[in-house]
Coordinates of C-alpha atoms and ligand atoms in Angstrom, one line a residue:
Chain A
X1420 CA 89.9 133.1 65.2
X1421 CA 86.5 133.5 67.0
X1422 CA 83.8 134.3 64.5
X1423 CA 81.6 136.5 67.5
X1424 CA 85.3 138.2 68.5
X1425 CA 84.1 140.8 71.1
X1426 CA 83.6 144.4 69.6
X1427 CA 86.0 146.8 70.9
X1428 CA 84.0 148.5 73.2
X1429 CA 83.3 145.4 74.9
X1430 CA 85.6 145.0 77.8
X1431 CA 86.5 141.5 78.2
X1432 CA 85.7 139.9 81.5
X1433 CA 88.2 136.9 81.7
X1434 CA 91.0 138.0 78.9
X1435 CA 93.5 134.9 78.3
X1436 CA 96.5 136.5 76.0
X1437 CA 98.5 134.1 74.3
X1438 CA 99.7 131.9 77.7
X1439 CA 102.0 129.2 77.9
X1440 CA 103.1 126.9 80.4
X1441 CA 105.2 123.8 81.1
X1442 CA 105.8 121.4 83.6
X1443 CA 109.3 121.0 83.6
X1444 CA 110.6 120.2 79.5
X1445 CA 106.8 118.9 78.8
X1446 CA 104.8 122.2 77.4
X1447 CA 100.8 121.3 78.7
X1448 CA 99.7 125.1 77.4
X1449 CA 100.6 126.4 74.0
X1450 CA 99.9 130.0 73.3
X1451 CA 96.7 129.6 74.2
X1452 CA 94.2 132.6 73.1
X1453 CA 90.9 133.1 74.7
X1454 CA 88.1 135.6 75.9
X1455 CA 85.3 135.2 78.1
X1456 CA 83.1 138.5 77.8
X1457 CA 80.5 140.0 80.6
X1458 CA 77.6 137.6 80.2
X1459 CA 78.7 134.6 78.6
X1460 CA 79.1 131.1 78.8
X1461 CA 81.9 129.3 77.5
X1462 CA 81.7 125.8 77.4
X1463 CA 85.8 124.5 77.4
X1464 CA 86.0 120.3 76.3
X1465 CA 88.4 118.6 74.7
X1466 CA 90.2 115.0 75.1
X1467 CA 91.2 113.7 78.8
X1468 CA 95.1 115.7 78.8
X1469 CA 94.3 118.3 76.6
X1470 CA 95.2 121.0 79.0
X1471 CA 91.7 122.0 80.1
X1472 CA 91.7 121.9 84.3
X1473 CA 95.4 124.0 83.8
X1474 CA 94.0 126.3 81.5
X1475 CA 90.6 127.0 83.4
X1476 CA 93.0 127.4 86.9
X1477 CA 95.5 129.6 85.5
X1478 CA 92.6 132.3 85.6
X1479 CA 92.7 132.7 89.2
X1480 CA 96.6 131.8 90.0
X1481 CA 95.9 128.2 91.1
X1482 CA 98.3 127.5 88.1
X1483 CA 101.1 129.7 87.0
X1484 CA 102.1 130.0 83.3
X1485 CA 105.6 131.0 82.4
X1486 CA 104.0 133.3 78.9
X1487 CA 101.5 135.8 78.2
X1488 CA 99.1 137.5 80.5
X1489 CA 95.5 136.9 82.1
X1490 CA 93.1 139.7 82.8
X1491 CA 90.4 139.1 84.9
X1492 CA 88.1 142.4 85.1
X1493 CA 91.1 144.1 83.7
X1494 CA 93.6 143.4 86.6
X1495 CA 96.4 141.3 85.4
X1496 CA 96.1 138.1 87.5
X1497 CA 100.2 137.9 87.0
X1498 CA 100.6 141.9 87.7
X1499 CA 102.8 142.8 90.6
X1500 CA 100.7 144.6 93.0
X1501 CA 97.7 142.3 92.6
X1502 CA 95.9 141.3 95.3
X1503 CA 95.9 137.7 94.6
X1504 CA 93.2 136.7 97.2
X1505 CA 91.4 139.5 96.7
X1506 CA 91.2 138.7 92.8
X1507 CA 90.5 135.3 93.5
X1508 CA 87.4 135.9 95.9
X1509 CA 85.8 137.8 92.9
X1510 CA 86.4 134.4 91.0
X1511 CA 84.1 131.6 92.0
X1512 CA 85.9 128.1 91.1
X1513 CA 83.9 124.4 91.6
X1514 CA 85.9 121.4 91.1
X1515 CA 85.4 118.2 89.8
X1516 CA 85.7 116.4 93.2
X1517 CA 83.7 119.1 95.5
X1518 CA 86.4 119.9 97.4
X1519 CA 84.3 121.0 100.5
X1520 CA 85.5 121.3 103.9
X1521 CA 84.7 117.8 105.3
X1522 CA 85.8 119.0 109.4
X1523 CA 83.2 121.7 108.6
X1524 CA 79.4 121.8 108.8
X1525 CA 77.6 122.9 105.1
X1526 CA 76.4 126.6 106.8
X1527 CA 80.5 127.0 108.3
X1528 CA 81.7 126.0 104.7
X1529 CA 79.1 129.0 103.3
X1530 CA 80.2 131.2 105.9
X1531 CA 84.3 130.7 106.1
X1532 CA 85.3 133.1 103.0
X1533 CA 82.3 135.3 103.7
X1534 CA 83.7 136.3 107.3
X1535 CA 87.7 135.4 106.9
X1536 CA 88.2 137.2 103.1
X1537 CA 85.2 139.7 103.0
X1538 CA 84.8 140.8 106.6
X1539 CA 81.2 139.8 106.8
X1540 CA 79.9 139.6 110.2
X1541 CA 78.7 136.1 111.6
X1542 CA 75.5 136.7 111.1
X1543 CA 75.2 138.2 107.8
X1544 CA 77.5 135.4 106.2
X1545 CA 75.2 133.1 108.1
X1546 CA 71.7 134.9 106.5
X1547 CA 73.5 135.0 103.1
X1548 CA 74.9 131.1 103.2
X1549 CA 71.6 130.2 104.3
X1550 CA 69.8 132.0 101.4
X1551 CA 72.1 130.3 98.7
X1552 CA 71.5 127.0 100.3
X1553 CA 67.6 127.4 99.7
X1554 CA 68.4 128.4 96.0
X1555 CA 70.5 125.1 95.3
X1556 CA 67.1 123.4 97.3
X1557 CA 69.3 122.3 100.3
X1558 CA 68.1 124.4 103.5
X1559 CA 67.0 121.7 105.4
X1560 CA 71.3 120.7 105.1
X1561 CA 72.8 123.6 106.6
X1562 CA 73.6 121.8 110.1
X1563 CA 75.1 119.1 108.3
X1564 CA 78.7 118.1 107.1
X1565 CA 80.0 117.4 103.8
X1566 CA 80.4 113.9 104.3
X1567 CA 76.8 113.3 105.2
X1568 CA 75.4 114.3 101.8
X1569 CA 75.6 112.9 98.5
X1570 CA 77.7 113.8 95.8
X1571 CA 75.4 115.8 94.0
X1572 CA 74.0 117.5 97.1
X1573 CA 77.8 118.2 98.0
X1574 CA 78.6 119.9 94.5
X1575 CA 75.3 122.0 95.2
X1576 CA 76.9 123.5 98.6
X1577 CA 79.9 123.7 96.2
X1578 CA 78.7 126.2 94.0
X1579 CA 76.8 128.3 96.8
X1580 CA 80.1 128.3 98.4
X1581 CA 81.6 130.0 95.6
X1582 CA 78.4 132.1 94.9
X1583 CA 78.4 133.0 98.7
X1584 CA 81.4 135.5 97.6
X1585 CA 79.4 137.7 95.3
X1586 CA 81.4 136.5 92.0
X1587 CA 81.7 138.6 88.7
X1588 CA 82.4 135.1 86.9
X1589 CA 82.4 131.4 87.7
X1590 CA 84.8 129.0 86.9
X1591 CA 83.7 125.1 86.3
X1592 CA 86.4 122.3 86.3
X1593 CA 84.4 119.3 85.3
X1594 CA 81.4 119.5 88.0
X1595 CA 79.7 116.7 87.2
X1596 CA 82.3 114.2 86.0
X1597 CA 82.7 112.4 89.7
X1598 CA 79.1 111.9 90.0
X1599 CA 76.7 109.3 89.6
X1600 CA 74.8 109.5 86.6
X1601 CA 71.1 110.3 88.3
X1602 CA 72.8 113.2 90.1
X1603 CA 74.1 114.5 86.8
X1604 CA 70.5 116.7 86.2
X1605 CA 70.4 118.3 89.9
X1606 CA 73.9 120.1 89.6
X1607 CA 73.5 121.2 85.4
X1608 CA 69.9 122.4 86.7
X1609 CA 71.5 124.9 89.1
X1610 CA 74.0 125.6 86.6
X1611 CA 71.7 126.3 83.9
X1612 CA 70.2 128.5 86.2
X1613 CA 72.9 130.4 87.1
X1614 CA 73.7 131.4 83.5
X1615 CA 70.2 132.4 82.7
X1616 CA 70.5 134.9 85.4
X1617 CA 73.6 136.6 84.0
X1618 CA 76.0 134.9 85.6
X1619 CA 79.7 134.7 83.4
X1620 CA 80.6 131.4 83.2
X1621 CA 84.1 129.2 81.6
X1622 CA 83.0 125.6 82.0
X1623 CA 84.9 122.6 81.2
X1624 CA 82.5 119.9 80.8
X1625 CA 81.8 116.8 78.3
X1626 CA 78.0 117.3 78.9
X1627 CA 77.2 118.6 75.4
X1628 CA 73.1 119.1 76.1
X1629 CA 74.2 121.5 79.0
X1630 CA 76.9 123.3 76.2
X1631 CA 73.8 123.0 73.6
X1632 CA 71.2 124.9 75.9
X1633 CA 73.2 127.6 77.7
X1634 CA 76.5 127.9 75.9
X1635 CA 77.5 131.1 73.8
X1636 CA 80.6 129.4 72.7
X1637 CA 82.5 126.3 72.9
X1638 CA 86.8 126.5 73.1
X1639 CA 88.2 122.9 72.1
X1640 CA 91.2 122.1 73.0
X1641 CA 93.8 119.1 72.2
X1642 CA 97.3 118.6 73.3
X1643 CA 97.4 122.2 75.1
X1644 CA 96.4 124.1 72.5
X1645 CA 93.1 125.8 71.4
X1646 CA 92.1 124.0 68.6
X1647 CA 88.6 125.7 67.8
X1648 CA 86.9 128.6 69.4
X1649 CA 83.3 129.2 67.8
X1650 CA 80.2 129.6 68.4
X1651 CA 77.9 127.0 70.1
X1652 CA 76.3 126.5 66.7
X1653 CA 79.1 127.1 64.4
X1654 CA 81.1 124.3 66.6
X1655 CA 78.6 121.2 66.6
X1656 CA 77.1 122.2 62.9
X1657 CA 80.2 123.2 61.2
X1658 CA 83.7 122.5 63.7
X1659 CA 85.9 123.4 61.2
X1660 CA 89.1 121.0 62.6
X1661 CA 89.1 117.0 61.9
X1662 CA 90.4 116.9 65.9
X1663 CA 87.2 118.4 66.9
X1664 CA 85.2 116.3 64.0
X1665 CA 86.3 113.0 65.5
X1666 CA 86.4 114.8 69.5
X1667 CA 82.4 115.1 68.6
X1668 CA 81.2 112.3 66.8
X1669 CA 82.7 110.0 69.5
X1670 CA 81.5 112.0 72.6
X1671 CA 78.0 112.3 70.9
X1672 CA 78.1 108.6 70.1
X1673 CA 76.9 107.9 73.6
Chain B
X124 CA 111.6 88.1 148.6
X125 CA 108.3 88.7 148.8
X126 CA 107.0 87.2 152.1
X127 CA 107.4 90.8 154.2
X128 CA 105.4 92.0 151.1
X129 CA 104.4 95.7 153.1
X130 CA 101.6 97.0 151.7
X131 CA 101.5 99.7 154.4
X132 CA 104.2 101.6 153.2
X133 CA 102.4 101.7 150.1
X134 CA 99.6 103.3 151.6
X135 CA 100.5 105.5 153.5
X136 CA 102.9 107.2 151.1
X137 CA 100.2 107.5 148.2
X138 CA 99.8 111.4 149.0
X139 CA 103.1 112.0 148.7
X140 CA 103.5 109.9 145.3
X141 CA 100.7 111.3 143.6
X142 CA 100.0 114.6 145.4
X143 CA 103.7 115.5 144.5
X144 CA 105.1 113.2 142.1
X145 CA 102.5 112.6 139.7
X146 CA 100.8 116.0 139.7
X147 CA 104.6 116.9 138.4
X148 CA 104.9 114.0 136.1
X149 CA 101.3 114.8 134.6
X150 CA 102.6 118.8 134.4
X151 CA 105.1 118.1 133.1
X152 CA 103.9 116.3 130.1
X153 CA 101.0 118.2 129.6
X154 CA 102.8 121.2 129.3
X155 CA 106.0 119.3 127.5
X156 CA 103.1 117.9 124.7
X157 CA 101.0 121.7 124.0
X158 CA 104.2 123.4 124.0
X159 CA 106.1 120.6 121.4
X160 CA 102.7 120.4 119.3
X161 CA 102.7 124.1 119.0
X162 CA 106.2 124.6 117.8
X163 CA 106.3 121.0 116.1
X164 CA 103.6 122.5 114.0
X165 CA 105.6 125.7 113.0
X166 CA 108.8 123.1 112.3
X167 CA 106.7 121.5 110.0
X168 CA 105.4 124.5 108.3
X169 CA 108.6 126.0 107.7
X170 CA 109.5 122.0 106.5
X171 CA 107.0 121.9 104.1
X172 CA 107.5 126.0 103.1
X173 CA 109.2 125.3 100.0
X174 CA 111.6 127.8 101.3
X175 CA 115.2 127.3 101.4
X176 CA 116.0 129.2 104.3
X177 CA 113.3 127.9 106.3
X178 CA 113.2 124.3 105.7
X179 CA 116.2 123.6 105.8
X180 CA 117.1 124.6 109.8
X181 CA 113.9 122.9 110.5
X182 CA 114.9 119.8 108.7
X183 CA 118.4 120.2 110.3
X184 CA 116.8 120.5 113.6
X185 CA 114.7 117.9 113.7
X186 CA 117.1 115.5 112.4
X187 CA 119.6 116.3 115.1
X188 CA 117.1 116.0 117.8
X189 CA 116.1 112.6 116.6
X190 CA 119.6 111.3 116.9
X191 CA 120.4 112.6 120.1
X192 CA 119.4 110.4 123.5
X193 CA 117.1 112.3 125.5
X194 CA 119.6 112.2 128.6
X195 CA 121.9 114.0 126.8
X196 CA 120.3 116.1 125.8
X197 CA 118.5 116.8 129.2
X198 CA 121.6 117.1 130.8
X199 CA 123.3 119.5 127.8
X200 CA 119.8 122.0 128.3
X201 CA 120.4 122.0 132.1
X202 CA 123.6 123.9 131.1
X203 CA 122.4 125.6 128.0
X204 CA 118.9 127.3 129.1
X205 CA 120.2 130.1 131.9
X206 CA 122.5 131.1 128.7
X207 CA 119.1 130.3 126.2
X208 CA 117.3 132.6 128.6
X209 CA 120.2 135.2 128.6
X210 CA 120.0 135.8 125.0
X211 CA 116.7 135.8 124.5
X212 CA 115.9 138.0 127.2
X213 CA 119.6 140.4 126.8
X214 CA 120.0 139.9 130.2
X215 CA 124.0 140.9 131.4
X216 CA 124.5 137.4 133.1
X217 CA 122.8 133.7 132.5
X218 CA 119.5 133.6 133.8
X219 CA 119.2 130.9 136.7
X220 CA 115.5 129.1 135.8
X221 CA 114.9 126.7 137.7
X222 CA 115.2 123.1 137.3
X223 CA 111.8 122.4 136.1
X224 CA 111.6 125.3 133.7
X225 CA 114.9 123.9 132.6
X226 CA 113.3 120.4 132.1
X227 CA 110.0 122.1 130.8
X228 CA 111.7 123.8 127.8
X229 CA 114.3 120.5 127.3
X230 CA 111.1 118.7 126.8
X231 CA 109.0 120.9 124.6
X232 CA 111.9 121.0 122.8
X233 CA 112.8 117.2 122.2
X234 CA 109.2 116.1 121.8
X235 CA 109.1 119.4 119.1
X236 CA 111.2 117.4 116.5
X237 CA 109.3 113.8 117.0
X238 CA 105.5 115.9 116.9
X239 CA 106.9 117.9 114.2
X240 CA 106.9 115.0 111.9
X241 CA 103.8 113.4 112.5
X242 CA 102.2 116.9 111.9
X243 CA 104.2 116.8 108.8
X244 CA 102.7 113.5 107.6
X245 CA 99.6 114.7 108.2
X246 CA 99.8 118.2 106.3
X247 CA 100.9 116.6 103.1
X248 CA 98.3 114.3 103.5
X249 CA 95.4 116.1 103.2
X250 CA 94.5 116.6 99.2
X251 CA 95.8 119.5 97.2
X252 CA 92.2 120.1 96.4
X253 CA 91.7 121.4 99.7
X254 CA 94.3 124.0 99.2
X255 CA 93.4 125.0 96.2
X256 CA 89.6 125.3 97.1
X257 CA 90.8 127.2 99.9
X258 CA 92.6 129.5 97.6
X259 CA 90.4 129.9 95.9
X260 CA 87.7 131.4 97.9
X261 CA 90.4 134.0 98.9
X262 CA 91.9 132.9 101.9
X263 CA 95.8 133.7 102.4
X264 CA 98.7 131.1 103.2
X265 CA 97.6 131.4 106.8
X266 CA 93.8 131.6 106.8
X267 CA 94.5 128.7 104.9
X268 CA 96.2 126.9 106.8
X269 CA 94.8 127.7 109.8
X270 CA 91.0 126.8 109.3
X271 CA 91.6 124.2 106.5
X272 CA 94.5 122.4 106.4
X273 CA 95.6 122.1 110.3
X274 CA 92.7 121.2 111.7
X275 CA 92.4 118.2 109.1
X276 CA 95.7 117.4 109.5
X277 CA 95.5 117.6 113.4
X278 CA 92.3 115.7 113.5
X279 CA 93.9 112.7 111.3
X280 CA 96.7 113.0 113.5
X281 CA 95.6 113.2 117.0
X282 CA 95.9 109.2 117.5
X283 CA 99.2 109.5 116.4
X284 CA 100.0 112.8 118.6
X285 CA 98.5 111.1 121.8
X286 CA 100.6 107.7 121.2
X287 CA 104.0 110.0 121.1
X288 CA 102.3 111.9 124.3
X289 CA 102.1 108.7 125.9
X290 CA 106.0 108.0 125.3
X291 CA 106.9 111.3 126.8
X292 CA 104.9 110.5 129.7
X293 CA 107.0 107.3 130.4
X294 CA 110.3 109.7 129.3
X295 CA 109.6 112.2 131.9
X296 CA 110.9 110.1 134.4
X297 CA 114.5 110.8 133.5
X298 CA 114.3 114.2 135.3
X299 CA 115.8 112.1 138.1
X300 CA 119.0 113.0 136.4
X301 CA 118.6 117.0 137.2
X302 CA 117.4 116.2 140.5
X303 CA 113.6 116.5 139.9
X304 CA 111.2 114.6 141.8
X305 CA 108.8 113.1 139.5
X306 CA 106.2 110.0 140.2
X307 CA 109.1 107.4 139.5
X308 CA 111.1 109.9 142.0
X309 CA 108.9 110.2 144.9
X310 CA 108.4 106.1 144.3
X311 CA 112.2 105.7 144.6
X312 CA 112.8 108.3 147.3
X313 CA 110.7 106.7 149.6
X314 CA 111.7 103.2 148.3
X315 CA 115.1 104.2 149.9
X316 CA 114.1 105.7 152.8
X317 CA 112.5 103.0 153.9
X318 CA 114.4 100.1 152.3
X319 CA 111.5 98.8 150.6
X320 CA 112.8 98.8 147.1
X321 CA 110.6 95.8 145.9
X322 CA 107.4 97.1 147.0
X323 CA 107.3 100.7 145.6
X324 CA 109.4 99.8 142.4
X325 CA 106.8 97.3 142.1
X326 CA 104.0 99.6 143.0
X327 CA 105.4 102.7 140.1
X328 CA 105.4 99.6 137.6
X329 CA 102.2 99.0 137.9
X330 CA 100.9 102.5 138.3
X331 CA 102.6 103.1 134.7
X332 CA 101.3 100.0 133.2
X333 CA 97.8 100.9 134.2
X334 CA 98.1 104.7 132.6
X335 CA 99.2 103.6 129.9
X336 CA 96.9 100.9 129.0
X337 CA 93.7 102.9 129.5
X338 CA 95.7 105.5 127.4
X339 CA 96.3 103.2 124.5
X340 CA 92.8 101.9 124.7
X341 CA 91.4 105.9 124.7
X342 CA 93.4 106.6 121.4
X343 CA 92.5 103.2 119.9
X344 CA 89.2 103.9 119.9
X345 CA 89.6 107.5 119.1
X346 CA 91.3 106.5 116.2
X347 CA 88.4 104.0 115.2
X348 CA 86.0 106.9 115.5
X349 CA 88.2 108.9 113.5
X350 CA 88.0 106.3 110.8
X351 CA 84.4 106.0 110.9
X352 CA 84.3 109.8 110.2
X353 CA 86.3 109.6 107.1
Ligands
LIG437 N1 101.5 118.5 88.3 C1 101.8 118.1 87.1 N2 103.0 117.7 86.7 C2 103.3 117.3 85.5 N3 102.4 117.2 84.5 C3 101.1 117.6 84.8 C4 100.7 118.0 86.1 N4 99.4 118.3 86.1 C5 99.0 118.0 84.8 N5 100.0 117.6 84.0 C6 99.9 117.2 82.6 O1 99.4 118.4 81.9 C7 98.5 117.9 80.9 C8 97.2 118.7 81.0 O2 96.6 118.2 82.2 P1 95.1 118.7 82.5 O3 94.8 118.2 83.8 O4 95.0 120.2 82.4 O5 94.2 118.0 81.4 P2 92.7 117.9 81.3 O6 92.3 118.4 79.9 O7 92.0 118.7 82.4 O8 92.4 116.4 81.4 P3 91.2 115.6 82.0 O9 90.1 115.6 81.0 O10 91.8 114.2 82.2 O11 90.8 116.3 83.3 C9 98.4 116.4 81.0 O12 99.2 115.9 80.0 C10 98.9 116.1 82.4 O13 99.6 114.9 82.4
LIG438 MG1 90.8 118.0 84.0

């Protein structure tokens, strides 16, 4: 379907093969397709129900599906033997509503996974938190707890939570779509960072400029299926479907 | 009634009544209220386990402790721990524990079913976000519950856990049935002894009124701080 369909060679980094899943009679994924290659940023949107948040958590286990098969870094994330938290420490994941740990201070929320999953002594998940927290501009937080920062200072910790683990790809549910519009810009700025630098990244956002800037490709989605999977250009120049036609002219009409 | 009001015999049995009985009473429930958290907590886990085999002996559990009158059940544990012990331990013959150990493990016991809910409440409340966050970072079932979701849940519920520790404090006094010499014990003991019913039922009233109203006020305000951190 995808016009820049990964060559061969090209080992795909997050590999989503024709998944389905329902929630009791009501199917929310349908044969859903998808690839997410070393390198790349794909930007997932769609209307509010369309299946996005399931289809973005069934890549590390949060959701199960009941068809196909997920490869993350070739491991099958349904496989028997997999190590599910070891799997899911190599997968960063920031939600829409934070999701820190508020009896926590920001430095112990940098450190938990770091010492509990990795085995990282105190002080080098300490030195390693601290660092992240300079890079999303917070060091003069680290004492502090969740509750004592803003939204958009709280998302920050978020993702240097989940970079704290040395991720091969980072998963975005939404990011900024709890936050207050002038604390939009700080989080899309470390985000638009973070792909510069290499990182592999499946985002499901509505913020289109962030999609237009850093995207490679854009998945659309309606009613649980994959409706459009092109390239950033080829999906706001030329979307093919009349669902995504109408998706964009109404989200760019803001 | 009250015009031989002694006062003296007050006095000068205060070492006895709280050197003995409320040091015991006070033991008693401290030990009674880690002890029923602790396994209160596991009840609840296994509750909320979404496994068959596990929650539903919990449930059973704690629904037949509930219904029960602590009495009873005092007096059925007097009889049942030597044999408790014997099977736990393989021993040849019942194991003869005491009368304190007997009311020790009655109490942890009872007060396991009534913690175990509150700790249930408070599990389910905390958002599936913070499980799945959790999970996501890599942390097991049991990392993850044991440095995300229990001490949330423990911290909302500590108001609630203190006001049920307050209860058993008052309920401890029914050792008297097993022959145990508690604060309400020692009071009555020497309230026979020396025929002064009035003054030292009096006196345990009060004594028990004051705990427990500079206990309720404590949690009260814990509770507001609680809030405020929220
Ligand atoms: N636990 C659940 N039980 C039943 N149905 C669910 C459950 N979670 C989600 N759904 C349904 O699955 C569908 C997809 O939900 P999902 O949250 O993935 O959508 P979304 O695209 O992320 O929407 P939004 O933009 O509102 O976040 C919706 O119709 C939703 O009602
Ligand atoms: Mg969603």
């Amino acid at each position: 379907m995808s016009a820049t369909a990964a060559p061969a060679a090209v080992k795909p980094m997050i590999s989503i093969d024709s998944i389905s899943k329902w929630y009791g009679p009501v199917q929310v994924l349908k044969d859903c397709t998808t690839q997410v290659t070393k390198g790349e940023v794909v930007v997932v949107c769609g209307p509010s129900g369309s299946g996005k948040s399931t289809l973005i958590k069934t890549v590390n286990a949060l959701e199960p599906i009941q068809k196909g098969s997920i490869t993350v870094d070739g491991i099958g994330v349904q496989a028997k033997g997999t190590n599910l938290p070891k799997l899911r420490s190599r997968v960063g994941m920031v939600f829409q509503h934070f999701e820190l740990f508020p009896h926590l201070s920001i430095t112990d929320n940098l450190t938990l996974g770091q010492r509990k999953v990795l085995g990282r002594s105190n002080e080098d998940a300490r030195t390693r938190g601290l660092k992240l927290l300079d890079r999303v501009g917070l060091s003069a937080h680290a004492h502090k707890y969740p509750g004592q920062l803003s939204g958009g200072q709280q998302q920050r910790v978020a993702i240097a939570r989940a970079l704290s683990m040395d991720p091969i790809v980072m998963l975005f549910d939404e990011p900024t779509s709890a936050l207050d519009p002038e604390m939009v810009g700080e989080v899309l700025d470390v985000m638009v960072n973070l792909a510069r630098e290499g990182m592999t990244m499946m985002v499901v956002t509505h913020e289109m400029g962030f999609a237009r800037k850093v995207a490679n490709r854009v998945v659309f989605m309606d009613r649980g299926e994959i409706v459009e999977d092109a390239t950033k250009d080829d999906f706001f120049d030329k979307p093919r479907s009349d669902r995504a036609q109408t998706f964009l002219s109404k989200i760019l009409a803001h | 009634m009250f015009s031989d009001f002694d006062l003296k015999v007050i006095l000068s049995s205060l070492p006895y009544l709280f050197g003995t009985g409320m040091v015991f009473t006070l033991t008693l429930t401290a030990l009674a209220a880690s002890g029923g958290i602790v396994i209160g907590t596991l009840l609840a886990l296994m509750r909320l386990s979404g496994i068959a085999v596990l929650a539903w002996p919990a449930k059973a559990y704690v629904n037949v402790m509930r219904s029960l009158p602590l009495v009873l059940v005092i007096f059925w544990f007097y009889f049942l721990v030597p044999y408790m012990g014997q099977w736990l331990t393989g021993a040849s013959a019942p194991i003869s524990v005491g009368a304190f150990t007997s009311a020790l493990v009655t109490f942890t016991l009872f007060e396991a079913a009534y913690f175990s809910e509150i700790m249930r409440a408070g599990i389910q409340a905390i958002p599936k976000g913070q499980t799945a966050a959790a999970q996501a970072i890599g942390l097991n079932y049991r990392q993850t519950m044991a440095t995300v979701v229990l001490p949330q849940a423990f911290r909302n519920m500590l108001p609630l856990l203190l006001t049920q520790t307050i209860v058993l404090f008052q309920d401890t006094s029914l050792v008297y049935v097993i022959s145990l010499t508690d604060f309400l014990g020692a009071a009555s003991k020497v309230a026979q002894r020396d025929g002064r019913l009035v003054e030292m039922y009096l006196f345990a009233a009060v004594i028990y009124l004051l705990i427990c109203i500079v206990a309720s006020t404590l949690v009260r305000r814990l509770q507001r701080r609680i809030a405020i951190i929220r």
